[in-house]
């Protein structure tokens, strides 16, 4: 009989302070143990964790081309896929596959596309009972051109019509949607409805995560309620008008006093995160955040293909010309996907957010959350469309990041 008490403890971090996923921590251990060992089992998802999302839903028409067309070109696609899309719908599909109970507030029309979207979400376990279905009009859809040469995608979106009005979500439906919710997520579409929900969620002290892909109507008001923000690469500098990304993250924390952390995703370069300290560190000296980032870059392990994370101690993070915030800086790396396996980056950011929602509900520390979210996003890039490659929680590629 195997006795686990005699196995020496294995570190979460390397000697250089890099977070090690279980795939690295248990490498030697697994050579001595059966693959059916409990160390390889997937832990259960957070008990009764519910995520409520409000935002975009669409049908995606994905056409793969050898290379992006020039003006007035006539080209042929090499493949075509029709699939559900939309930021909020994608992120909640991801969260549902990871084990959360997901609810979506959005609007579709009573057309074939709308019906197909609802069926697809329901098949993935997303609660669609709070969606508004219009008797007339059209459901939202997006044409997506996937460039096989550069591995990039171009999106051409057509909004649904008529647009959703806050009055279409009754107060009783909103209260039911928020009932026992662990976290609320907004992609800043349907901003008037989102703001109404955010006010009630804040009153009920339900944490709020906002996805800031770009400037949108109602964004500034919605950010005032945010506990967590996940940004696209260009957003922090655009919104704050600060010249550097690290400085812009400090600016966001100073301008949004409720914010606990802000993450900026950087594609194949990984991500940056600044987490506000829960208590002030009076004896800590100020450290320039730009210099600190360079230090972290030298500490990261560039030899590994899987996502990792390096972080600073809690300190006073100074951004020249911006100010100082007490907290920690995290540098997360992305998975190094072999070119032959990289298919489509559509929805990778939504996958990352879905994983962050799961991590928050599961109480993951940032050192574990960022590599996990990067791994989920990496999985999604190995198939066409935003949802085809989204992994389930028992996926062997995720197990090392969950144990």
mmCIF file of C-alpha atoms in Angstrom:
data_model
loop_
_atom_site.group_PDB
_atom_site.id
_atom_site.type_symbol
_atom_site.label_atom_id
_atom_site.label_comp_id
_atom_site.label_asym_id
_atom_site.label_seq_id
_atom_site.Cartn_x
_atom_site.Cartn_y
_atom_site.Cartn_z
ATOM 1 C CA UNK A 1 0.000 0.000 0.000
ATOM 2 C CA UNK A 2 1.376 3.406 -0.937
ATOM 3 C CA UNK A 3 1.925 5.826 1.910
ATOM 4 C CA UNK A 4 1.890 9.488 0.839
ATOM 5 C CA UNK A 5 3.154 10.678 4.215
ATOM 6 C CA UNK A 6 6.664 9.490 3.326
ATOM 7 C CA UNK A 7 6.834 11.521 0.110
ATOM 8 C CA UNK A 8 8.896 14.693 0.638
ATOM 9 C CA UNK A 9 6.978 17.945 0.137
ATOM 10 C CA UNK A 10 7.270 19.444 -3.318
ATOM 11 C CA UNK A 11 7.651 23.207 -3.766
ATOM 12 C CA UNK A 12 5.102 25.406 -5.509
ATOM 13 C CA UNK A 13 7.908 27.690 -6.630
ATOM 14 C CA UNK A 14 11.375 27.180 -8.078
ATOM 15 C CA UNK A 15 14.416 28.625 -6.372
ATOM 16 C CA UNK A 16 14.078 31.708 -8.590
ATOM 17 C CA UNK A 17 10.498 32.343 -7.454
ATOM 18 C CA UNK A 18 8.778 31.033 -10.601
ATOM 19 C CA UNK A 19 5.418 29.335 -10.028
ATOM 20 C CA UNK A 20 5.633 25.702 -11.098
ATOM 21 C CA UNK A 21 2.509 23.949 -12.391
ATOM 22 C CA UNK A 22 1.964 20.453 -11.081
ATOM 23 C CA UNK A 23 3.345 19.062 -14.356
ATOM 24 C CA UNK A 24 6.766 20.267 -13.212
ATOM 25 C CA UNK A 25 6.341 19.822 -9.469
ATOM 26 C CA UNK A 26 5.358 16.169 -9.835
ATOM 27 C CA UNK A 27 7.674 15.117 -12.671
ATOM 28 C CA UNK A 28 9.936 12.930 -10.553
ATOM 29 C CA UNK A 29 7.077 11.933 -8.282
ATOM 30 C CA UNK A 30 5.078 10.557 -11.206
ATOM 31 C CA UNK A 31 7.889 8.288 -12.225
ATOM 32 C CA UNK A 32 7.303 6.480 -8.934
ATOM 33 C CA UNK A 33 3.514 6.535 -8.925
ATOM 34 C CA UNK A 34 0.710 5.105 -11.005
ATOM 35 C CA UNK A 35 -1.068 7.461 -13.398
ATOM 36 C CA UNK A 36 -4.250 6.644 -11.505
ATOM 37 C CA UNK A 37 -2.785 8.143 -8.324
ATOM 38 C CA UNK A 38 -4.924 10.677 -6.492
ATOM 39 C CA UNK A 39 -2.350 13.365 -7.288
ATOM 40 C CA UNK A 40 -3.552 13.238 -10.896
ATOM 41 C CA UNK A 41 -7.245 13.465 -10.052
ATOM 42 C CA UNK A 42 -9.147 16.623 -10.881
ATOM 43 C CA UNK A 43 -10.483 18.431 -7.802
ATOM 44 C CA UNK A 44 -14.187 19.288 -7.792
ATOM 45 C CA UNK A 45 -15.262 22.734 -8.997
ATOM 46 C CA UNK A 46 -16.144 25.405 -6.440
ATOM 47 C CA UNK A 47 -19.332 24.472 -4.589
ATOM 48 C CA UNK A 48 -22.422 26.120 -6.084
ATOM 49 C CA UNK A 49 -20.349 28.821 -7.794
ATOM 50 C CA UNK A 50 -22.522 30.886 -10.127
ATOM 51 C CA UNK A 51 -21.273 33.427 -12.658
ATOM 52 C CA UNK A 52 -23.739 35.861 -14.202
ATOM 53 C CA UNK A 53 -22.678 37.490 -17.459
ATOM 54 C CA UNK A 54 -24.270 40.325 -19.403
ATOM 55 C CA UNK A 55 -23.089 41.198 -22.887
ATOM 56 C CA UNK A 56 -22.429 40.082 -26.407
ATOM 57 C CA UNK A 57 -23.784 37.049 -28.203
ATOM 58 C CA UNK A 58 -23.531 36.372 -31.928
ATOM 59 C CA UNK A 59 -23.280 33.842 -34.711
ATOM 60 C CA UNK A 60 -19.746 33.679 -36.116
ATOM 61 C CA UNK A 61 -19.158 32.908 -39.797
ATOM 62 C CA UNK A 62 -15.482 31.931 -39.894
ATOM 63 C CA UNK A 63 -13.794 31.802 -43.290
ATOM 64 C CA UNK A 64 -10.174 30.674 -43.486
ATOM 65 C CA UNK A 65 -8.096 32.147 -46.310
ATOM 66 C CA UNK A 66 -4.513 31.514 -47.404
ATOM 67 C CA UNK A 67 -3.722 35.198 -46.930
ATOM 68 C CA UNK A 68 -5.729 38.341 -46.251
ATOM 69 C CA UNK A 69 -7.139 39.810 -49.480
ATOM 70 C CA UNK A 70 -5.988 43.046 -51.066
ATOM 71 C CA UNK A 71 -8.545 45.701 -52.067
ATOM 72 C CA UNK A 72 -10.709 44.564 -54.996
ATOM 73 C CA UNK A 73 -9.384 40.971 -54.735
ATOM 74 C CA UNK A 74 -11.556 37.938 -55.334
ATOM 75 C CA UNK A 75 -10.387 34.943 -53.325
ATOM 76 C CA UNK A 76 -11.725 31.624 -52.090
ATOM 77 C CA UNK A 77 -11.908 30.387 -48.538
ATOM 78 C CA UNK A 78 -10.139 27.160 -47.670
ATOM 79 C CA UNK A 79 -12.692 26.309 -44.963
ATOM 80 C CA UNK A 80 -15.900 27.672 -43.475
ATOM 81 C CA UNK A 81 -17.327 27.178 -39.996
ATOM 82 C CA UNK A 82 -20.538 28.554 -38.473
ATOM 83 C CA UNK A 83 -20.588 28.716 -34.690
ATOM 84 C CA UNK A 84 -21.887 30.715 -31.741
ATOM 85 C CA UNK A 85 -19.779 33.674 -30.668
ATOM 86 C CA UNK A 86 -19.846 36.968 -28.780
ATOM 87 C CA UNK A 87 -17.536 37.884 -25.912
ATOM 88 C CA UNK A 88 -19.873 37.206 -23.008
ATOM 89 C CA UNK A 89 -21.333 34.065 -24.540
ATOM 90 C CA UNK A 90 -17.857 32.693 -25.243
ATOM 91 C CA UNK A 91 -16.509 33.468 -21.770
ATOM 92 C CA UNK A 92 -19.530 31.876 -20.082
ATOM 93 C CA UNK A 93 -19.262 28.798 -22.290
ATOM 94 C CA UNK A 94 -15.660 28.491 -21.140
ATOM 95 C CA UNK A 95 -16.627 28.962 -17.479
ATOM 96 C CA UNK A 96 -19.393 26.370 -17.823
ATOM 97 C CA UNK A 97 -17.042 23.780 -19.323
ATOM 98 C CA UNK A 98 -14.656 24.402 -16.431
ATOM 99 C CA UNK A 99 -17.405 23.625 -13.924
ATOM 100 C CA UNK A 100 -19.132 26.894 -13.004
ATOM 101 C CA UNK A 101 -22.868 27.444 -13.187
ATOM 102 C CA UNK A 102 -23.212 30.112 -15.872
ATOM 103 C CA UNK A 103 -26.106 32.472 -16.558
ATOM 104 C CA UNK A 104 -26.301 34.892 -19.492
ATOM 105 C CA UNK A 105 -28.291 38.082 -19.996
ATOM 106 C CA UNK A 106 -28.392 39.200 -23.629
ATOM 107 C CA UNK A 107 -30.787 39.471 -26.566
ATOM 108 C CA UNK A 108 -31.429 37.515 -29.752
ATOM 109 C CA UNK A 109 -34.174 37.523 -32.349
ATOM 110 C CA UNK A 110 -36.662 34.724 -32.907
ATOM 111 C CA UNK A 111 -34.861 33.656 -36.071
ATOM 112 C CA UNK A 112 -32.947 30.517 -37.008
ATOM 113 C CA UNK A 113 -29.665 32.061 -35.899
ATOM 114 C CA UNK A 114 -31.072 33.050 -32.518
ATOM 115 C CA UNK A 115 -32.533 29.611 -31.941
ATOM 116 C CA UNK A 116 -29.252 28.001 -32.910
ATOM 117 C CA UNK A 117 -27.318 30.189 -30.471
ATOM 118 C CA UNK A 118 -29.619 29.268 -27.589
ATOM 119 C CA UNK A 119 -29.384 25.560 -28.373
ATOM 120 C CA UNK A 120 -25.590 25.719 -28.519
ATOM 121 C CA UNK A 121 -25.313 27.536 -25.188
ATOM 122 C CA UNK A 122 -27.775 25.195 -23.495
ATOM 123 C CA UNK A 123 -25.808 22.192 -24.747
ATOM 124 C CA UNK A 124 -22.798 23.594 -22.893
ATOM 125 C CA UNK A 125 -24.801 24.057 -19.710
ATOM 126 C CA UNK A 126 -25.253 27.843 -19.903
ATOM 127 C CA UNK A 127 -28.550 29.050 -18.412
ATOM 128 C CA UNK A 128 -30.298 31.013 -21.177
ATOM 129 C CA UNK A 129 -33.573 31.609 -19.328
ATOM 130 C CA UNK A 130 -32.701 35.291 -18.793
ATOM 131 C CA UNK A 131 -32.121 36.082 -22.474
ATOM 132 C CA UNK A 132 -34.574 38.389 -24.198
ATOM 133 C CA UNK A 133 -35.965 36.980 -27.455
ATOM 134 C CA UNK A 134 -37.320 39.546 -29.890
ATOM 135 C CA UNK A 135 -40.244 38.505 -32.066
ATOM 136 C CA UNK A 136 -38.879 40.515 -34.980
ATOM 137 C CA UNK A 137 -35.538 41.786 -36.270
ATOM 138 C CA UNK A 138 -32.248 39.911 -36.616
ATOM 139 C CA UNK A 139 -29.832 38.264 -34.238
ATOM 140 C CA UNK A 140 -26.254 39.614 -34.073
ATOM 141 C CA UNK A 141 -23.684 38.003 -36.346
ATOM 142 C CA UNK A 142 -20.001 38.401 -37.201
ATOM 143 C CA UNK A 143 -17.984 37.638 -40.324
ATOM 144 C CA UNK A 144 -14.502 36.509 -39.312
ATOM 145 C CA UNK A 145 -11.654 36.223 -41.798
ATOM 146 C CA UNK A 146 -8.931 33.914 -40.480
ATOM 147 C CA UNK A 147 -5.579 34.545 -42.186
ATOM 148 C CA UNK A 148 -3.754 31.216 -42.357
ATOM 149 C CA UNK A 149 -0.494 32.953 -43.234
ATOM 150 C CA UNK A 150 -0.260 35.350 -40.272
ATOM 151 C CA UNK A 151 -2.534 33.371 -37.906
ATOM 152 C CA UNK A 152 -4.595 36.524 -37.282
ATOM 153 C CA UNK A 153 -8.310 37.195 -37.586
ATOM 154 C CA UNK A 154 -10.385 40.154 -38.761
ATOM 155 C CA UNK A 155 -13.924 40.589 -37.417
ATOM 156 C CA UNK A 156 -16.812 42.389 -39.136
ATOM 157 C CA UNK A 157 -19.735 42.588 -36.700
ATOM 158 C CA UNK A 158 -23.388 43.331 -37.372
ATOM 159 C CA UNK A 159 -25.318 44.147 -34.168
ATOM 160 C CA UNK A 160 -28.685 42.630 -33.435
ATOM 161 C CA UNK A 161 -31.773 44.669 -34.221
ATOM 162 C CA UNK A 162 -33.703 45.978 -32.393
ATOM 163 C CA UNK A 163 -31.087 46.597 -29.672
ATOM 164 C CA UNK A 164 -31.720 45.557 -26.091
ATOM 165 C CA UNK A 165 -33.315 48.140 -23.792
ATOM 166 C CA UNK A 166 -32.954 48.047 -19.997
ATOM 167 C CA UNK A 167 -36.753 47.938 -19.665
ATOM 168 C CA UNK A 168 -36.754 44.541 -21.408
ATOM 169 C CA UNK A 169 -35.122 42.997 -18.334
ATOM 170 C CA UNK A 170 -37.734 43.054 -15.595
ATOM 171 C CA UNK A 171 -36.698 43.738 -12.037
ATOM 172 C CA UNK A 172 -37.860 40.279 -10.985
ATOM 173 C CA UNK A 173 -35.757 38.658 -13.722
ATOM 174 C CA UNK A 174 -32.714 40.699 -12.694
ATOM 175 C CA UNK A 175 -33.151 39.698 -9.046
ATOM 176 C CA UNK A 176 -33.499 36.039 -10.063
ATOM 177 C CA UNK A 177 -30.404 36.233 -12.245
ATOM 178 C CA UNK A 178 -28.384 37.725 -9.376
ATOM 179 C CA UNK A 179 -29.699 35.246 -6.813
ATOM 180 C CA UNK A 180 -26.736 33.415 -5.173
ATOM 181 C CA UNK A 181 -24.363 34.745 -7.870
ATOM 182 C CA UNK A 182 -20.686 34.429 -6.919
ATOM 183 C CA UNK A 183 -19.481 36.999 -9.473
ATOM 184 C CA UNK A 184 -20.913 39.180 -12.248
ATOM 185 C CA UNK A 185 -19.135 39.732 -15.558
ATOM 186 C CA UNK A 186 -19.631 42.453 -18.188
ATOM 187 C CA UNK A 187 -18.074 42.842 -21.636
ATOM 188 C CA UNK A 188 -19.477 46.430 -21.784
ATOM 189 C CA UNK A 189 -21.940 45.688 -24.550
ATOM 190 C CA UNK A 190 -25.591 46.378 -23.654
ATOM 191 C CA UNK A 191 -24.101 49.041 -21.386
ATOM 192 C CA UNK A 192 -27.383 50.528 -20.138
ATOM 193 C CA UNK A 193 -28.638 47.130 -19.012
ATOM 194 C CA UNK A 194 -25.200 46.286 -17.639
ATOM 195 C CA UNK A 195 -25.103 49.448 -15.543
ATOM 196 C CA UNK A 196 -28.501 48.656 -14.046
ATOM 197 C CA UNK A 197 -27.297 45.161 -13.102
ATOM 198 C CA UNK A 198 -23.971 46.482 -11.788
ATOM 199 C CA UNK A 199 -25.697 48.866 -9.388
ATOM 200 C CA UNK A 200 -27.793 46.070 -7.935
ATOM 201 C CA UNK A 201 -24.840 43.646 -7.796
ATOM 202 C CA UNK A 202 -22.798 46.269 -5.980
ATOM 203 C CA UNK A 203 -25.633 46.833 -3.524
ATOM 204 C CA UNK A 204 -25.669 43.083 -2.862
ATOM 205 C CA UNK A 205 -21.840 43.122 -2.546
ATOM 206 C CA UNK A 206 -21.394 40.672 -5.429
ATOM 207 C CA UNK A 207 -17.906 41.038 -7.019
ATOM 208 C CA UNK A 208 -17.804 42.426 -10.561
ATOM 209 C CA UNK A 209 -15.337 41.712 -13.376
ATOM 210 C CA UNK A 210 -15.250 43.989 -16.410
ATOM 211 C CA UNK A 211 -13.701 43.026 -19.753
ATOM 212 C CA UNK A 212 -12.260 46.200 -21.293
ATOM 213 C CA UNK A 213 -11.541 45.262 -24.889
ATOM 214 C CA UNK A 214 -11.778 48.870 -26.080
ATOM 215 C CA UNK A 215 -13.521 52.146 -25.273
ATOM 216 C CA UNK A 216 -17.279 51.732 -25.460
ATOM 217 C CA UNK A 217 -20.339 53.737 -24.449
ATOM 218 C CA UNK A 218 -20.951 53.461 -20.723
ATOM 219 C CA UNK A 219 -17.519 52.016 -19.956
ATOM 220 C CA UNK A 220 -16.373 54.746 -17.565
ATOM 221 C CA UNK A 221 -19.513 54.430 -15.457
ATOM 222 C CA UNK A 222 -19.301 50.637 -15.376
ATOM 223 C CA UNK A 223 -15.643 50.657 -14.330
ATOM 224 C CA UNK A 224 -16.573 52.501 -11.137
ATOM 225 C CA UNK A 225 -18.255 49.283 -9.948
ATOM 226 C CA UNK A 226 -15.449 46.914 -10.997
ATOM 227 C CA UNK A 227 -13.559 44.750 -8.507
ATOM 228 C CA UNK A 228 -11.519 43.139 -11.286
ATOM 229 C CA UNK A 229 -10.611 44.292 -14.798
ATOM 230 C CA UNK A 230 -9.124 42.310 -17.679
ATOM 231 C CA UNK A 231 -7.871 44.510 -20.548
ATOM 232 C CA UNK A 232 -6.815 43.963 -24.128
ATOM 233 C CA UNK A 233 -3.233 44.958 -24.969
ATOM 234 C CA UNK A 234 -3.888 48.528 -26.106
ATOM 235 C CA UNK A 235 -6.623 49.506 -23.668
ATOM 236 C CA UNK A 236 -4.704 50.655 -20.543
ATOM 237 C CA UNK A 237 -2.621 53.215 -22.423
ATOM 238 C CA UNK A 238 -5.588 54.367 -24.520
ATOM 239 C CA UNK A 239 -7.867 54.843 -21.522
ATOM 240 C CA UNK A 240 -5.347 56.447 -19.160
ATOM 241 C CA UNK A 241 -3.237 58.289 -21.776
ATOM 242 C CA UNK A 242 -0.129 57.021 -19.951
ATOM 243 C CA UNK A 243 2.715 56.136 -22.317
ATOM 244 C CA UNK A 244 3.715 52.745 -20.851
ATOM 245 C CA UNK A 245 1.612 49.705 -20.045
ATOM 246 C CA UNK A 246 2.913 49.204 -16.456
ATOM 247 C CA UNK A 247 2.385 52.899 -15.701
ATOM 248 C CA UNK A 248 -1.102 52.731 -17.178
ATOM 249 C CA UNK A 249 -1.993 49.820 -14.886
ATOM 250 C CA UNK A 250 -0.907 51.860 -11.864
ATOM 251 C CA UNK A 251 -3.012 54.750 -13.164
ATOM 252 C CA UNK A 252 -6.070 52.505 -13.456
ATOM 253 C CA UNK A 253 -5.729 51.379 -9.838
ATOM 254 C CA UNK A 254 -5.385 54.991 -8.694
ATOM 255 C CA UNK A 255 -8.389 56.138 -10.715
ATOM 256 C CA UNK A 256 -10.557 53.167 -9.688
ATOM 257 C CA UNK A 257 -10.231 52.841 -5.891
ATOM 258 C CA UNK A 258 -12.528 49.796 -5.690
ATOM 259 C CA UNK A 259 -10.322 47.793 -8.070
ATOM 260 C CA UNK A 260 -8.515 44.797 -6.541
ATOM 261 C CA UNK A 261 -6.502 43.840 -9.606
ATOM 262 C CA UNK A 262 -6.094 44.681 -13.267
ATOM 263 C CA UNK A 263 -4.738 42.333 -15.938
ATOM 264 C CA UNK A 264 -3.636 43.212 -19.447
ATOM 265 C CA UNK A 265 -3.381 40.354 -21.935
ATOM 266 C CA UNK A 266 -0.530 40.567 -24.438
ATOM 267 C CA UNK A 267 -1.082 37.629 -26.791
ATOM 268 C CA UNK A 268 1.997 35.462 -27.224
ATOM 269 C CA UNK A 269 3.854 37.772 -24.810
ATOM 270 C CA UNK A 270 1.630 36.591 -21.945
ATOM 271 C CA UNK A 271 0.095 39.068 -19.527
ATOM 272 C CA UNK A 272 0.799 41.632 -16.817
ATOM 273 C CA UNK A 273 -1.149 42.019 -13.606
ATOM 274 C CA UNK A 274 -1.027 44.540 -10.785
ATOM 275 C CA UNK A 275 -2.787 43.506 -7.587
ATOM 276 C CA UNK A 276 -3.601 46.110 -4.968
ATOM 277 C CA UNK A 277 -2.421 45.255 -1.444
ATOM 278 C CA UNK A 278 -5.218 44.802 1.074
ATOM 279 C CA UNK A 279 -3.178 46.719 3.672
ATOM 280 C CA UNK A 280 -0.628 49.512 3.339
ATOM 281 C CA UNK A 281 3.058 48.589 3.672
ATOM 282 C CA UNK A 282 4.509 51.577 5.519
ATOM 283 C CA UNK A 283 8.128 50.406 5.750
ATOM 284 C CA UNK A 284 8.403 49.434 2.091
ATOM 285 C CA UNK A 285 10.383 51.674 -0.230
ATOM 286 C CA UNK A 286 9.072 52.865 -3.583
ATOM 287 C CA UNK A 287 10.163 50.832 -6.605
ATOM 288 C CA UNK A 288 9.873 52.043 -10.175
ATOM 289 C CA UNK A 289 7.433 49.679 -11.859
ATOM 290 C CA UNK A 290 9.261 49.815 -15.205
ATOM 291 C CA UNK A 291 12.501 48.674 -13.574
ATOM 292 C CA UNK A 292 10.660 46.022 -11.604
ATOM 293 C CA UNK A 293 9.122 44.629 -14.794
ATOM 294 C CA UNK A 294 12.589 44.298 -16.354
ATOM 295 C CA UNK A 295 13.699 42.377 -13.272
ATOM 296 C CA UNK A 296 10.762 39.995 -13.616
ATOM 297 C CA UNK A 297 11.504 39.472 -17.311
ATOM 298 C CA UNK A 298 15.011 38.331 -16.402
ATOM 299 C CA UNK A 299 13.575 35.942 -13.806
ATOM 300 C CA UNK A 300 11.038 34.206 -16.047
ATOM 301 C CA UNK A 301 11.880 30.790 -17.421
ATOM 302 C CA UNK A 302 12.118 31.193 -21.196
ATOM 303 C CA UNK A 303 12.978 27.538 -21.779
ATOM 304 C CA UNK A 304 9.572 26.098 -20.927
ATOM 305 C CA UNK A 305 6.679 25.750 -23.346
ATOM 306 C CA UNK A 306 3.922 25.818 -20.714
ATOM 307 C CA UNK A 307 2.684 29.013 -19.012
ATOM 308 C CA UNK A 308 4.444 30.219 -15.848
ATOM 309 C CA UNK A 309 4.295 33.245 -13.579
ATOM 310 C CA UNK A 310 6.851 35.387 -11.739
ATOM 311 C CA UNK A 311 5.940 38.078 -9.246
ATOM 312 C CA UNK A 312 7.286 40.760 -6.968
ATOM 313 C CA UNK A 313 6.848 41.104 -3.252
ATOM 314 C CA UNK A 314 4.242 43.541 -1.948
ATOM 315 C CA UNK A 315 5.798 46.968 -2.309
ATOM 316 C CA UNK A 316 5.070 50.545 -3.311
ATOM 317 C CA UNK A 317 4.874 50.522 -7.094
ATOM 318 C CA UNK A 318 5.807 53.897 -8.532
ATOM 319 C CA UNK A 319 4.981 55.082 -12.040
ATOM 320 C CA UNK A 320 6.736 58.308 -12.994
ATOM 321 C CA UNK A 321 4.306 61.147 -13.547
ATOM 322 C CA UNK A 322 1.391 58.981 -12.411
ATOM 323 C CA UNK A 323 1.709 58.102 -8.739
ATOM 324 C CA UNK A 324 2.280 55.189 -6.396
ATOM 325 C CA UNK A 325 0.131 52.217 -5.429
ATOM 326 C CA UNK A 326 0.957 49.517 -2.895
ATOM 327 C CA UNK A 327 0.711 46.057 -4.382
ATOM 328 C CA UNK A 328 2.372 43.311 -6.381
ATOM 329 C CA UNK A 329 3.377 43.054 -10.027
ATOM 330 C CA UNK A 330 2.913 39.736 -11.831
ATOM 331 C CA UNK A 331 4.320 38.660 -15.188
ATOM 332 C CA UNK A 332 2.584 35.671 -16.758
ATOM 333 C CA UNK A 333 3.888 33.859 -19.799
ATOM 334 C CA UNK A 334 1.798 32.346 -22.588
ATOM 335 C CA UNK A 335 1.980 28.787 -23.806
ATOM 336 C CA UNK A 336 4.450 28.376 -26.668
ATOM 337 C CA UNK A 337 2.209 26.742 -29.240
ATOM 338 C CA UNK A 338 3.988 24.977 -32.121
ATOM 339 C CA UNK A 339 3.122 26.704 -35.422
ATOM 340 C CA UNK A 340 1.618 23.506 -36.816
ATOM 341 C CA UNK A 341 -0.830 23.416 -33.875
ATOM 342 C CA UNK A 342 -1.842 27.085 -33.961
ATOM 343 C CA UNK A 343 -5.125 27.249 -35.881
ATOM 344 C CA UNK A 344 -7.130 30.338 -34.866
ATOM 345 C CA UNK A 345 -6.851 32.977 -32.125
ATOM 346 C CA UNK A 346 -10.518 33.970 -32.296
ATOM 347 C CA UNK A 347 -11.917 34.099 -28.760
ATOM 348 C CA UNK A 348 -8.606 33.488 -26.983
ATOM 349 C CA UNK A 349 -9.221 36.525 -24.794
ATOM 350 C CA UNK A 350 -12.707 35.266 -23.942
ATOM 351 C CA UNK A 351 -11.229 31.899 -22.961
ATOM 352 C CA UNK A 352 -8.711 33.675 -20.718
ATOM 353 C CA UNK A 353 -11.523 35.601 -19.015
ATOM 354 C CA UNK A 354 -13.623 32.463 -18.575
ATOM 355 C CA UNK A 355 -10.675 30.845 -16.800
ATOM 356 C CA UNK A 356 -10.124 33.951 -14.636
ATOM 357 C CA UNK A 357 -13.792 33.819 -13.585
ATOM 358 C CA UNK A 358 -13.290 30.201 -12.579
ATOM 359 C CA UNK A 359 -10.059 31.014 -10.737
ATOM 360 C CA UNK A 360 -11.669 33.808 -8.725
ATOM 361 C CA UNK A 361 -14.532 31.529 -7.685
ATOM 362 C CA UNK A 362 -12.047 28.775 -6.797
ATOM 363 C CA UNK A 363 -9.909 31.137 -4.724
ATOM 364 C CA UNK A 364 -6.786 30.581 -6.815
ATOM 365 C CA UNK A 365 -3.823 32.831 -5.981
ATOM 366 C CA UNK A 366 -2.586 34.958 -8.913
ATOM 367 C CA UNK A 367 0.544 32.789 -9.266
ATOM 368 C CA UNK A 368 -1.736 29.875 -10.136
ATOM 369 C CA UNK A 369 -4.540 31.795 -11.850
ATOM 370 C CA UNK A 370 -2.448 33.405 -14.598
ATOM 371 C CA UNK A 371 -0.767 30.195 -15.885
ATOM 372 C CA UNK A 372 -4.120 28.391 -15.705
ATOM 373 C CA UNK A 373 -5.895 31.096 -17.717
ATOM 374 C CA UNK A 374 -3.058 31.166 -20.252
ATOM 375 C CA UNK A 375 -3.285 27.398 -20.663
ATOM 376 C CA UNK A 376 -7.045 27.538 -21.251
ATOM 377 C CA UNK A 377 -6.511 30.286 -23.846
ATOM 378 C CA UNK A 378 -3.773 28.232 -25.487
ATOM 379 C CA UNK A 379 -6.102 25.249 -25.792
ATOM 380 C CA UNK A 380 -8.701 27.413 -27.522
ATOM 381 C CA UNK A 381 -6.217 28.457 -30.226
ATOM 382 C CA UNK A 382 -5.839 24.900 -31.484
ATOM 383 C CA UNK A 383 -9.206 24.758 -33.245
ATOM 384 C CA UNK A 384 -11.282 26.911 -35.551
ATOM 385 C CA UNK A 385 -13.606 29.378 -33.838
ATOM 386 C CA UNK A 386 -13.978 30.718 -30.344
ATOM 387 C CA UNK A 387 -15.588 27.641 -28.793
ATOM 388 C CA UNK A 388 -14.452 24.509 -30.616
ATOM 389 C CA UNK A 389 -11.175 24.288 -28.710
ATOM 390 C CA UNK A 390 -12.450 25.388 -25.289
ATOM 391 C CA UNK A 391 -11.358 22.646 -22.880
ATOM 392 C CA UNK A 392 -13.425 20.882 -20.244
ATOM 393 C CA UNK A 393 -12.087 20.741 -16.681
ATOM 394 C CA UNK A 394 -11.031 17.082 -17.022
ATOM 395 C CA UNK A 395 -8.875 17.858 -20.073
ATOM 396 C CA UNK A 396 -5.426 16.333 -19.389
ATOM 397 C CA UNK A 397 -3.808 19.626 -20.447
ATOM 398 C CA UNK A 398 -5.532 21.404 -17.544
ATOM 399 C CA UNK A 399 -5.065 18.829 -14.786
ATOM 400 C CA UNK A 400 -1.516 19.985 -13.854
ATOM 401 C CA UNK A 401 -2.821 23.513 -13.307
ATOM 402 C CA UNK A 402 -5.765 22.416 -11.144
ATOM 403 C CA UNK A 403 -4.160 20.016 -8.667
#
